[in-house]
Amino acid sequence: MKIWSREMREISEGEEPAVKVNGGAHPWQSAAEAGASSAGAGPGGREAGREPAGRGPAGGRVPKRGGAYEQRAGSGALRLRRRRRRRKMAATEAADPLLMLGVGLIGEEEGALPRRPAPSSDFAWARDCPCSRGPRHRPRDHLSTVEKDTNGEVLWVWCYPSTTATLRNLLLRKCCLTEENKLLHPFVFGQYRRTWFYITTVEVPDSSILKKVTHFSIVLTAKDFNPEKYAAFTRILCRMYLKHGSPVKMMESYIAVLTKGICQSEENGSFLSKDFDARKAYLAGSIKDIVSQFGMETVILHTALMLKKRIVVYHPKIEAVQEFTRTLPALVWHRQDWTILHSYVHLDADELEALQMCPGYVAGFVDSEVSNRSDLYDVFVNLADGEITIAPLAKEAMTMGKLHKEIGQLIVQSAEDPEKSDSQVIQDISLKTKEIFTNLAPFSEVSDDGEKRVLNYEALKQRRFPPATENFLYHLAAAEQMLKI
């Protein structure tokens, strides 16, 4: 399987690449401008047949026609010419959207090609999680297209505005077009260093204008978790690409959503970002389905999430993995933290490095080899076999007692009530969680610096809880950063 960029394909077919870097046009300069400038330029960079305006022998300014003055090249006149050239290039780009798209073509690390600066609000650093730290790991919005042609070759066709080679390689792993003899995954999503990715893949019908393409994927990255929102949006972009065979319409709609939160769909009216509330995305999974499969063992998952442990979920089908993993953070609704979710992870060194920098997570895998990687999990869920395993090193913190039995019974009774919805089950679990923190509050005190409350372990021991309950409350305080340092 070959993975090409569009420039490589054009060169291999004997065509001129869309963007020249060395010995050709500037990436923002049209071919006509490049030809005109190269034809008229002399060895010293001046236009042939013209003497540069400058200073006289005494260093004074040389008057020009009309009483105006022009300084020596490298001074005001040069700056004026540069400004005119930039305005001309900007006008050329505005008239030719495909030229602007060419700037977004990648295949190199960031910084290899000149790029337009993006709005700073869309590229803010995520500072509150260790997994987002490191060079070139900023959460950023971008849109890309990957094609598979009739020769079976996969091409990263274009990208707007830009991305890194590291993120591109990761997205190609997630994109099912690079896998031989594998099922088509219509929609997948996941997270990498605080950047969420959403990929919709479609098969190209014979009636489409894309005659040499069999499949393509629309790849979109964003800062927020909202699969339903981006699944709907990427489906609209797919229909545009099938109809027009060009990224121009897609890019217009993408920028409209980024800037205005709305775009027009040619078939189904308008797409509105505000119609997709984040809380609805949090509640999209089914807690009742999880309880129906694991029963009382669901309390193991609840305890692991309360203690911010590492949960790994395995199933050979990515759709099952994603549906299950996206629901688990709802068991600790009081945090409403879906940044712990990594719903589609490969056993790749870079991905695992990023994952292991997170203190606690829910990670989904489709590779059965993950069951042998005990260094990656405290709790392992074999979704295909319906089994939950606690790693040996986590058993002490995960010791179950009377309190856990009460929590488990409450979860099961609430989930089995046919009159209750999933959101009501989550509310019942959340109330029990609040009760646990209320019981922990009397054993906390204000820290010496007065900034937060910390656990008074001696007061907790004097209460003489059952050993399993005391152990759980201690590790819960540790997870909430309430231990004295």
GROMACS .gro file of C-alpha atoms in nm:
model
  485
    1MET     CA    1   0.000   0.000   0.000
    2LYS     CA    2   0.142   0.336  -0.108
    3ILE     CA    3   0.052   0.660   0.062
    4TRP     CA    4   0.101   0.964  -0.157
    5SER     CA    5   0.047   1.333  -0.132
    6ARG     CA    6  -0.109   1.507  -0.431
    7GLU     CA    7   0.223   1.672  -0.521
    8MET     CA    8   0.390   1.330  -0.542
    9ARG     CA    9   0.113   1.195  -0.761
   10GLU     CA   10   0.136   1.490  -1.000
   11ILE     CA   11   0.512   1.453  -1.028
   12SER     CA   12   0.484   1.080  -1.087
   13GLU     CA   13   0.235   1.143  -1.369
   14GLY     CA   14   0.459   1.405  -1.531
   15GLU     CA   15   0.249   1.705  -1.424
   16GLU     CA   16   0.357   2.023  -1.254
   17PRO     CA   17   0.301   2.010  -0.878
   18ALA     CA   18   0.047   2.248  -0.730
   19VAL     CA   19   0.305   2.429  -0.517
   20LYS     CA   20   0.668   2.490  -0.602
   21VAL     CA   21   0.917   2.576  -0.333
   22ASN     CA   22   1.270   2.576  -0.473
   23GLY     CA   23   1.350   2.731  -0.809
   24GLY     CA   24   0.990   2.812  -0.888
   25ALA     CA   25   0.695   3.018  -0.785
   26HIS     CA   26   0.649   3.135  -0.432
   27PRO     CA   27   0.379   2.922  -0.264
   28TRP     CA   28   0.149   3.223  -0.269
   29GLN     CA   29   0.251   3.337  -0.620
   30SER     CA   30   0.075   3.233  -0.938
   31ALA     CA   31   0.260   3.078  -1.229
   32ALA     CA   32   0.198   3.389  -1.442
   33GLU     CA   33   0.357   3.611  -1.179
   34ALA     CA   34   0.652   3.378  -1.141
   35GLY     CA   35   0.713   3.372  -1.516
   36ALA     CA   36   0.685   3.747  -1.549
   37SER     CA   37   0.918   3.818  -1.259
   38SER     CA   38   1.180   3.564  -1.372
   39ALA     CA   39   1.169   3.690  -1.731
   40GLY     CA   40   1.224   4.050  -1.633
   41ALA     CA   41   1.480   4.001  -1.361
   42GLY     CA   42   1.849   4.052  -1.416
   43PRO     CA   43   2.147   3.899  -1.235
   44GLY     CA   44   2.124   4.151  -0.956
   45GLY     CA   45   1.752   4.107  -0.901
   46ARG     CA   46   1.666   4.426  -1.097
   47GLU     CA   47   1.442   4.437  -1.397
   48ALA     CA   48   1.630   4.441  -1.726
   49GLY     CA   49   1.656   4.772  -1.907
   50ARG     CA   50   1.583   4.982  -1.600
   51GLU     CA   51   1.829   5.176  -1.393
   52PRO     CA   52   1.752   5.180  -1.025
   53ALA     CA   53   1.655   5.514  -0.882
   54GLY     CA   54   1.895   5.616  -0.610
   55ARG     CA   55   2.118   5.878  -0.467
   56GLY     CA   56   2.357   6.093  -0.663
   57PRO     CA   57   2.734   6.096  -0.619
   58ALA     CA   58   2.698   6.328  -0.325
   59GLY     CA   59   2.448   6.099  -0.158
   60GLY     CA   60   2.149   6.327  -0.220
   61ARG     CA   61   1.812   6.215  -0.345
   62VAL     CA   62   1.748   6.212  -0.716
   63PRO     CA   63   1.435   6.408  -0.808
   64LYS     CA   64   1.183   6.224  -1.022
   65ARG     CA   65   0.919   6.352  -1.263
   66GLY     CA   66   0.649   6.551  -1.091
   67GLY     CA   67   0.874   6.658  -0.803
   68ALA     CA   68   0.852   6.324  -0.620
   69TYR     CA   69   1.154   6.160  -0.469
   70GLU     CA   70   1.250   5.792  -0.467
   71GLN     CA   71   1.507   5.648  -0.233
   72ARG     CA   72   1.773   5.396  -0.312
   73ALA     CA   73   1.663   5.029  -0.353
   74GLY     CA   74   1.641   4.866  -0.009
   75SER     CA   75   1.472   5.174   0.133
   76GLY     CA   76   1.124   5.324   0.079
   77ALA     CA   77   1.090   5.231  -0.289
   78LEU     CA   78   1.169   4.866  -0.221
   79ARG     CA   79   0.917   4.853   0.061
   80LEU     CA   80   0.657   5.010  -0.168
   81ARG     CA   81   0.723   4.750  -0.439
   82ARG     CA   82   0.696   4.473  -0.179
   83ARG     CA   83   0.364   4.604  -0.056
   84ARG     CA   84   0.231   4.619  -0.411
   85ARG     CA   85   0.353   4.265  -0.478
   86ARG     CA   86   0.185   4.136  -0.161
   87ARG     CA   87  -0.143   4.305  -0.254
   88LYS     CA   88  -0.123   4.154  -0.600
   89MET     CA   89  -0.058   3.806  -0.461
   90ALA     CA   90  -0.348   3.845  -0.217
   91ALA     CA   91  -0.577   3.946  -0.506
   92THR     CA   92  -0.461   3.645  -0.705
   93GLU     CA   93  -0.537   3.414  -0.414
   94ALA     CA   94  -0.882   3.562  -0.362
   95ALA     CA   95  -0.960   3.505  -0.730
   96ASP     CA   96  -0.828   3.147  -0.720
   97PRO     CA   97  -0.938   2.948  -0.411
   98LEU     CA   98  -0.748   2.642  -0.533
   99LEU     CA   99  -0.424   2.836  -0.505
  100MET     CA  100  -0.510   2.912  -0.144
  101LEU     CA  101  -0.578   2.544  -0.085
  102GLY     CA  102  -0.235   2.463  -0.220
  103VAL     CA  103  -0.079   2.640   0.076
  104GLY     CA  104  -0.247   2.388   0.303
  105LEU     CA  105  -0.099   2.083   0.132
  106ILE     CA  106   0.121   1.899   0.377
  107GLY     CA  107   0.389   1.635   0.369
  108GLU     CA  108   0.635   1.820   0.585
  109GLU     CA  109   0.658   1.930   0.945
  110GLU     CA  110   0.500   2.261   1.041
  111GLY     CA  111   0.699   2.556   0.925
  112ALA     CA  112   0.833   2.399   0.604
  113LEU     CA  113   0.597   2.608   0.391
  114PRO     CA  114   0.476   2.963   0.452
  115ARG     CA  115   0.131   2.951   0.604
  116ARG     CA  116  -0.127   3.208   0.697
  117PRO     CA  117  -0.157   3.274   1.068
  118ALA     CA  118  -0.474   3.127   1.212
  119PRO     CA  119  -0.691   3.296   1.473
  120SER     CA  120  -0.524   3.261   1.809
  121SER     CA  121  -0.849   3.155   1.977
  122ASP     CA  122  -0.857   2.836   1.774
  123PHE     CA  123  -0.504   2.736   1.862
  124ALA     CA  124  -0.482   2.784   2.237
  125TRP     CA  125  -0.253   2.557   2.437
  126ALA     CA  126  -0.414   2.303   2.670
  127ARG     CA  127  -0.215   2.348   2.987
  128ASP     CA  128  -0.419   2.152   3.239
  129CYS     CA  129  -0.332   1.796   3.133
  130PRO     CA  130   0.015   1.639   3.105
  131CYS     CA  131  -0.088   1.444   2.796
  132SER     CA  132  -0.119   1.769   2.599
  133ARG     CA  133   0.232   1.894   2.674
  134GLY     CA  134   0.525   1.886   2.438
  135PRO     CA  135   0.625   2.053   2.111
  136ARG     CA  136   0.373   2.083   1.829
  137HIS     CA  137   0.087   1.934   2.030
  138ARG     CA  138  -0.161   2.222   2.028
  139PRO     CA  139  -0.532   2.151   2.000
  140ARG     CA  140  -0.623   2.292   1.662
  141ASP     CA  141  -0.907   2.279   1.414
  142HIS     CA  142  -0.832   2.155   1.066
  143LEU     CA  143  -1.000   1.979   0.775
  144SER     CA  144  -0.843   1.721   0.544
  145THR     CA  145  -0.937   1.479   0.268
  146VAL     CA  146  -0.787   1.134   0.211
  147GLU     CA  147  -0.862   0.945  -0.111
  148LYS     CA  148  -0.820   0.588  -0.227
  149ASP     CA  149  -0.795   0.566  -0.605
  150THR     CA  150  -0.871   0.289  -0.851
  151ASN     CA  151  -0.511   0.165  -0.825
  152GLY     CA  152  -0.550   0.105  -0.452
  153GLU     CA  153  -0.320   0.393  -0.362
  154VAL     CA  154  -0.407   0.616  -0.067
  155LEU     CA  155  -0.349   0.988  -0.113
  156TRP     CA  156  -0.355   1.263   0.148
  157VAL     CA  157  -0.511   1.505  -0.099
  158TRP     CA  158  -0.530   1.837   0.082
  159CYS     CA  159  -0.549   2.000   0.421
  160TYR     CA  160  -0.671   2.335   0.551
  161PRO     CA  161  -0.509   2.524   0.711
  162SER     CA  162  -0.224   2.286   0.808
  163THR     CA  163  -0.127   1.997   1.029
  164THR     CA  164   0.188   1.821   1.146
  165ALA     CA  165   0.340   1.509   0.995
  166THR     CA  166   0.295   1.334   1.331
  167LEU     CA  167  -0.078   1.402   1.344
  168ARG     CA  168  -0.116   1.316   0.975
  169ASN     CA  169   0.043   0.974   1.029
  170LEU     CA  170  -0.185   0.911   1.326
  171LEU     CA  171  -0.496   1.004   1.127
  172LEU     CA  172  -0.392   0.776   0.843
  173ARG     CA  173  -0.375   0.491   1.098
  174LYS     CA  174  -0.727   0.572   1.211
  175CYS     CA  175  -0.854   0.600   0.855
  176CYS     CA  176  -0.970   0.258   0.735
  177LEU     CA  177  -0.859   0.332   0.377
  178THR     CA  178  -0.502   0.224   0.454
  179GLU     CA  179  -0.609  -0.120   0.579
  180GLU     CA  180  -0.618  -0.412   0.336
  181ASN     CA  181  -0.932  -0.630   0.323
  182LYS     CA  182  -1.090  -0.457   0.621
  183LEU     CA  183  -1.448  -0.344   0.670
  184LEU     CA  184  -1.537   0.016   0.599
  185HIS     CA  185  -1.589   0.221   0.916
  186PRO     CA  186  -1.840   0.496   0.829
  187PHE     CA  187  -1.746   0.710   1.131
  188VAL     CA  188  -1.475   0.695   1.396
  189PHE     CA  189  -1.358   0.942   1.657
  190GLY     CA  190  -1.093   0.970   1.922
  191GLN     CA  191  -0.847   1.193   2.103
  192TYR     CA  192  -0.473   1.252   2.080
  193ARG     CA  193  -0.301   1.501   2.311
  194ARG     CA  194  -0.621   1.698   2.370
  195THR     CA  195  -0.704   1.715   1.999
  196TRP     CA  196  -1.024   1.536   1.902
  197PHE     CA  197  -1.043   1.377   1.559
  198TYR     CA  198  -1.354   1.279   1.363
  199ILE     CA  199  -1.335   1.075   1.042
  200THR     CA  200  -1.620   0.995   0.805
  201THR     CA  201  -1.548   0.751   0.521
  202VAL     CA  202  -1.772   0.685   0.221
  203GLU     CA  203  -1.764   0.474  -0.093
  204VAL     CA  204  -1.780   0.671  -0.416
  205PRO     CA  205  -2.078   0.573  -0.637
  206ASP     CA  206  -2.041   0.537  -1.012
  207SER     CA  207  -2.253   0.847  -1.069
  208SER     CA  208  -2.008   1.073  -0.882
  209ILE     CA  209  -1.778   1.320  -1.055
  210LEU     CA  210  -1.484   1.152  -0.877
  211LYS     CA  211  -1.419   0.897  -1.151
  212LYS     CA  212  -1.073   0.780  -1.036
  213VAL     CA  213  -1.159   0.754  -0.666
  214THR     CA  214  -1.317   0.450  -0.500
  215HIS     CA  215  -1.337   0.578  -0.141
  216PHE     CA  216  -1.251   0.892   0.048
  217SER     CA  217  -1.244   1.011   0.408
  218ILE     CA  218  -1.322   1.355   0.547
  219VAL     CA  219  -1.094   1.415   0.846
  220LEU     CA  220  -1.175   1.690   1.092
  221THR     CA  221  -0.997   1.781   1.415
  222ALA     CA  222  -1.140   2.001   1.689
  223LYS     CA  223  -1.100   2.101   2.052
  224ASP     CA  224  -1.433   1.967   2.178
  225PHE     CA  225  -1.595   1.626   2.225
  226ASN     CA  226  -1.917   1.607   2.024
  227PRO     CA  227  -1.938   1.302   1.791
  228GLU     CA  228  -2.297   1.369   1.684
  229LYS     CA  229  -2.216   1.725   1.583
  230TYR     CA  230  -1.913   1.635   1.375
  231ALA     CA  231  -2.070   1.322   1.228
  232ALA     CA  232  -2.354   1.536   1.093
  233PHE     CA  233  -2.117   1.804   0.968
  234THR     CA  234  -1.875   1.564   0.795
  235ARG     CA  235  -2.168   1.390   0.624
  236ILE     CA  236  -2.266   1.725   0.474
  237LEU     CA  237  -1.907   1.780   0.360
  238CYS     CA  238  -1.900   1.432   0.205
  239ARG     CA  239  -2.210   1.507  -0.002
  240MET     CA  240  -2.050   1.831  -0.123
  241TYR     CA  241  -1.733   1.649  -0.224
  242LEU     CA  242  -1.928   1.379  -0.406
  243LYS     CA  243  -2.124   1.641  -0.598
  244HIS     CA  244  -1.850   1.891  -0.686
  245GLY     CA  245  -1.532   1.683  -0.670
  246SER     CA  246  -1.352   1.990  -0.534
  247PRO     CA  247  -1.260   2.099  -0.182
  248VAL     CA  248  -1.360   2.462  -0.245
  249LYS     CA  249  -1.724   2.423  -0.140
  250MET     CA  250  -1.622   2.218   0.162
  251MET     CA  251  -1.374   2.479   0.274
  252GLU     CA  252  -1.630   2.756   0.241
  253SER     CA  253  -1.874   2.564   0.462
  254TYR     CA  254  -1.600   2.472   0.709
  255ILE     CA  255  -1.492   2.835   0.752
  256ALA     CA  256  -1.856   2.942   0.785
  257VAL     CA  257  -1.908   2.697   1.071
  258LEU     CA  258  -1.586   2.806   1.241
  259THR     CA  259  -1.666   3.176   1.219
  260LYS     CA  260  -2.047   3.187   1.229
  261GLY     CA  261  -2.153   2.847   1.359
  262ILE     CA  262  -2.372   2.784   1.055
  263CYS     CA  263  -2.348   2.657   0.699
  264GLN     CA  264  -2.599   2.580   0.428
  265SER     CA  265  -2.659   2.220   0.327
  266GLU     CA  266  -2.766   2.177  -0.032
  267GLU     CA  267  -3.005   1.894   0.057
  268ASN     CA  268  -3.109   1.935   0.421
  269GLY     CA  269  -3.133   2.306   0.497
  270SER     CA  270  -2.882   2.455   0.742
  271PHE     CA  271  -2.629   2.306   0.982
  272LEU     CA  272  -2.623   2.490   1.316
  273SER     CA  273  -2.350   2.427   1.573
  274LYS     CA  274  -2.577   2.545   1.854
  275ASP     CA  275  -2.813   2.253   1.785
  276PHE     CA  276  -2.550   2.015   1.924
  277ASP     CA  277  -2.511   2.083   2.295
  278ALA     CA  278  -2.211   1.928   2.469
  279ARG     CA  279  -2.428   1.783   2.745
  280LYS     CA  280  -2.632   1.592   2.488
  281ALA     CA  281  -2.307   1.437   2.365
  282TYR     CA  282  -2.224   1.336   2.723
  283LEU     CA  283  -2.564   1.166   2.759
  284ALA     CA  284  -2.567   0.997   2.417
  285GLY     CA  285  -2.442   0.662   2.550
  286SER     CA  286  -2.650   0.412   2.745
  287ILE     CA  287  -2.563   0.336   3.108
  288LYS     CA  288  -2.849   0.085   3.114
  289ASP     CA  289  -2.682  -0.119   2.839
  290ILE     CA  290  -2.359  -0.137   3.038
  291VAL     CA  291  -2.542  -0.249   3.352
  292SER     CA  292  -2.742  -0.509   3.159
  293GLN     CA  293  -2.414  -0.662   3.039
  294PHE     CA  294  -2.207  -0.649   3.359
  295GLY     CA  295  -2.463  -0.626   3.639
  296MET     CA  296  -2.305  -0.582   3.984
  297GLU     CA  297  -1.957  -0.575   3.827
  298THR     CA  298  -2.043  -0.227   3.700
  299VAL     CA  299  -1.937  -0.105   4.045
  300ILE     CA  300  -1.578  -0.201   3.952
  301LEU     CA  301  -1.593   0.048   3.665
  302HIS     CA  302  -1.751   0.311   3.890
  303THR     CA  303  -1.482   0.264   4.155
  304ALA     CA  304  -1.202   0.280   3.899
  305LEU     CA  305  -1.340   0.603   3.758
  306MET     CA  306  -1.388   0.755   4.104
  307LEU     CA  307  -1.023   0.677   4.186
  308LYS     CA  308  -0.903   0.801   3.843
  309LYS     CA  309  -0.759   0.464   3.747
  310ARG     CA  310  -0.660   0.350   3.398
  311ILE     CA  311  -0.932   0.154   3.219
  312VAL     CA  312  -0.862  -0.030   2.894
  313VAL     CA  313  -1.151  -0.167   2.686
  314TYR     CA  314  -1.102  -0.427   2.412
  315HIS     CA  315  -1.338  -0.540   2.137
  316PRO     CA  316  -1.252  -0.637   1.778
  317LYS     CA  317  -1.518  -0.397   1.643
  318ILE     CA  318  -1.436  -0.029   1.675
  319GLU     CA  319  -1.805   0.070   1.681
  320ALA     CA  320  -1.863  -0.140   1.994
  321VAL     CA  321  -1.552   0.001   2.160
  322GLN     CA  322  -1.650   0.361   2.095
  323GLU     CA  323  -2.011   0.321   2.206
  324PHE     CA  324  -1.902   0.159   2.534
  325THR     CA  325  -1.608   0.382   2.621
  326ARG     CA  326  -1.785   0.713   2.553
  327THR     CA  327  -2.049   0.619   2.813
  328LEU     CA  328  -1.815   0.538   3.103
  329PRO     CA  329  -1.730   0.898   3.208
  330ALA     CA  330  -2.101   0.948   3.282
  331LEU     CA  331  -2.058   0.719   3.585
  332VAL     CA  332  -1.870   1.010   3.748
  333TRP     CA  333  -2.105   1.281   3.626
  334HIS     CA  334  -1.999   1.524   3.897
  335ARG     CA  335  -1.674   1.578   3.705
  336GLN     CA  336  -1.823   1.599   3.354
  337ASP     CA  337  -1.474   1.531   3.223
  338TRP     CA  338  -1.459   1.359   2.886
  339THR     CA  339  -1.093   1.446   2.837
  340ILE     CA  340  -1.019   1.111   3.003
  341LEU     CA  341  -1.172   0.939   2.699
  342HIS     CA  342  -0.939   0.793   2.434
  343SER     CA  343  -1.185   0.585   2.238
  344TYR     CA  344  -0.958   0.466   1.954
  345VAL     CA  345  -0.597   0.387   2.037
  346HIS     CA  346  -0.341   0.181   1.844
  347LEU     CA  347  -0.045   0.002   1.999
  348ASP     CA  348   0.183   0.264   1.848
  349ALA     CA  349   0.475   0.401   2.048
  350ASP     CA  350   0.379   0.766   2.008
  351GLU     CA  351   0.014   0.708   2.096
  352LEU     CA  352   0.102   0.499   2.400
  353GLU     CA  353   0.350   0.760   2.518
  354ALA     CA  354   0.082   1.027   2.503
  355LEU     CA  355  -0.169   0.798   2.675
  356GLN     CA  356   0.062   0.705   2.962
  357MET     CA  357   0.124   1.071   3.041
  358CYS     CA  358  -0.240   1.097   3.152
  359PRO     CA  359  -0.301   1.014   3.520
  360GLY     CA  360  -0.625   0.829   3.452
  361TYR     CA  361  -0.810   0.740   3.133
  362VAL     CA  362  -1.060   0.525   2.947
  363ALA     CA  363  -0.889   0.383   2.639
  364GLY     CA  364  -1.039   0.169   2.362
  365PHE     CA  365  -0.845  -0.086   2.154
  366VAL     CA  366  -0.933  -0.325   1.873
  367ASP     CA  367  -0.601  -0.515   1.894
  368SER     CA  368  -0.627  -0.822   2.119
  369GLU     CA  369  -0.255  -0.789   2.199
  370VAL     CA  370  -0.348  -0.513   2.445
  371SER     CA  371  -0.459  -0.780   2.693
  372ASN     CA  372  -0.090  -0.865   2.742
  373ARG     CA  373   0.004  -0.503   2.814
  374SER     CA  374  -0.062  -0.493   3.188
  375ASP     CA  375   0.151  -0.177   3.207
  376LEU     CA  376  -0.132   0.010   3.034
  377TYR     CA  377  -0.424  -0.062   3.267
  378ASP     CA  378  -0.551  -0.098   3.620
  379VAL     CA  379  -0.881  -0.242   3.498
  380PHE     CA  380  -0.915  -0.441   3.176
  381VAL     CA  381  -1.255  -0.485   3.011
  382ASN     CA  382  -1.286  -0.762   2.754
  383LEU     CA  383  -1.605  -0.640   2.598
  384ALA     CA  384  -1.628  -0.933   2.357
  385ASP     CA  385  -1.625  -1.191   2.639
  386GLY     CA  386  -1.803  -0.976   2.898
  387GLU     CA  387  -1.518  -0.995   3.150
  388ILE     CA  388  -1.366  -0.734   3.381
  389THR     CA  389  -1.018  -0.792   3.526
  390ILE     CA  390  -0.839  -0.589   3.794
  391ALA     CA  391  -0.461  -0.571   3.749
  392PRO     CA  392  -0.259  -0.711   4.044
  393LEU     CA  393  -0.100  -0.375   4.125
  394ALA     CA  394  -0.442  -0.209   4.151
  395LYS     CA  395  -0.615  -0.468   4.371
  396GLU     CA  396  -0.520  -0.300   4.700
  397ALA     CA  397  -0.680   0.033   4.602
  398MET     CA  398  -0.976  -0.146   4.440
  399THR     CA  399  -1.066  -0.364   4.739
  400MET     CA  400  -1.445  -0.399   4.755
  401GLY     CA  401  -1.653  -0.380   5.072
  402LYS     CA  402  -1.997  -0.300   5.210
  403LEU     CA  403  -2.000   0.050   5.062
  404HIS     CA  404  -1.928  -0.084   4.713
  405LYS     CA  405  -2.205  -0.340   4.750
  406GLU     CA  406  -2.450  -0.062   4.832
  407ILE     CA  407  -2.336   0.138   4.530
  408GLY     CA  408  -2.360  -0.166   4.303
  409GLN     CA  409  -2.712  -0.249   4.420
  410LEU     CA  410  -2.824   0.108   4.365
  411ILE     CA  411  -2.680   0.112   4.011
  412VAL     CA  412  -2.845  -0.219   3.919
  413GLN     CA  413  -3.184  -0.134   4.071
  414SER     CA  414  -3.193   0.206   3.902
  415ALA     CA  415  -3.083   0.069   3.562
  416GLU     CA  416  -3.335  -0.216   3.572
  417ASP     CA  417  -3.625   0.017   3.640
  418PRO     CA  418  -3.813   0.037   3.306
  419GLU     CA  419  -3.964   0.371   3.405
  420LYS     CA  420  -3.624   0.540   3.432
  421SER     CA  421  -3.423   0.682   3.145
  422ASP     CA  422  -3.046   0.675   3.117
  423SER     CA  423  -3.023   1.035   3.239
  424GLN     CA  424  -3.227   0.944   3.549
  425VAL     CA  425  -2.996   0.651   3.621
  426ILE     CA  426  -2.698   0.887   3.594
  427GLN     CA  427  -2.874   1.126   3.834
  428ASP     CA  428  -2.923   0.846   4.089
  429ILE     CA  429  -2.555   0.751   4.069
  430SER     CA  430  -2.455   1.116   4.097
  431LEU     CA  431  -2.661   1.158   4.416
  432LYS     CA  432  -2.488   0.856   4.568
  433THR     CA  433  -2.153   1.003   4.470
  434LYS     CA  434  -2.247   1.330   4.640
  435GLU     CA  435  -2.333   1.134   4.952
  436ILE     CA  436  -1.987   0.975   4.950
  437PHE     CA  437  -1.818   1.315   4.933
  438THR     CA  438  -2.046   1.440   5.210
  439ASN     CA  439  -1.925   1.152   5.430
  440LEU     CA  440  -1.566   1.241   5.346
  441ALA     CA  441  -1.603   1.613   5.427
  442PRO     CA  442  -1.586   1.584   5.811
  443PHE     CA  443  -1.240   1.429   5.779
  444SER     CA  444  -1.097   1.717   5.580
  445GLU     CA  445  -0.942   2.040   5.697
  446VAL     CA  446  -0.803   2.355   5.544
  447SER     CA  447  -0.442   2.317   5.431
  448ASP     CA  448  -0.162   2.520   5.588
  449ASP     CA  449  -0.154   2.758   5.293
  450GLY     CA  450  -0.532   2.801   5.316
  451GLU     CA  451  -0.586   2.729   4.946
  452LYS     CA  452  -0.769   2.395   4.962
  453ARG     CA  453  -0.906   2.126   5.188
  454VAL     CA  454  -0.693   1.822   5.267
  455LEU     CA  455  -0.763   1.489   5.433
  456ASN     CA  456  -0.705   1.449   5.807
  457TYR     CA  457  -0.606   1.085   5.796
  458GLU     CA  458  -0.597   1.051   6.177
  459ALA     CA  459  -0.957   1.167   6.201
  460LEU     CA  460  -1.054   0.917   5.930
  461LYS     CA  461  -0.887   0.631   6.121
  462GLN     CA  462  -1.057   0.728   6.446
  463ARG     CA  463  -1.396   0.693   6.278
  464ARG     CA  464  -1.327   0.317   6.252
  465PHE     CA  465  -1.488   0.252   5.917
  466PRO     CA  466  -1.466  -0.103   5.779
  467PRO     CA  467  -1.116  -0.152   5.630
  468ALA     CA  468  -1.242  -0.156   5.269
  469THR     CA  469  -1.441   0.167   5.320
  470GLU     CA  470  -1.152   0.345   5.490
  471ASN     CA  471  -0.919   0.231   5.214
  472PHE     CA  472  -1.158   0.357   4.946
  473LEU     CA  473  -1.206   0.698   5.111
  474TYR     CA  474  -0.830   0.739   5.147
  475HIS     CA  475  -0.764   0.663   4.780
  476LEU     CA  476  -1.059   0.884   4.680
  477ALA     CA  477  -0.898   1.171   4.870
  478ALA     CA  478  -0.574   1.097   4.685
  479ALA     CA  479  -0.755   1.105   4.351
  480GLU     CA  480  -0.909   1.441   4.443
  481GLN     CA  481  -0.563   1.573   4.544
  482MET     CA  482  -0.664   1.608   4.909
  483LEU     CA  483  -0.359   1.444   5.061
  484LYS     CA  484  -0.103   1.650   5.248
  485ILE     CA  485   0.226   1.681   5.063
   0.00000   0.00000   0.00000
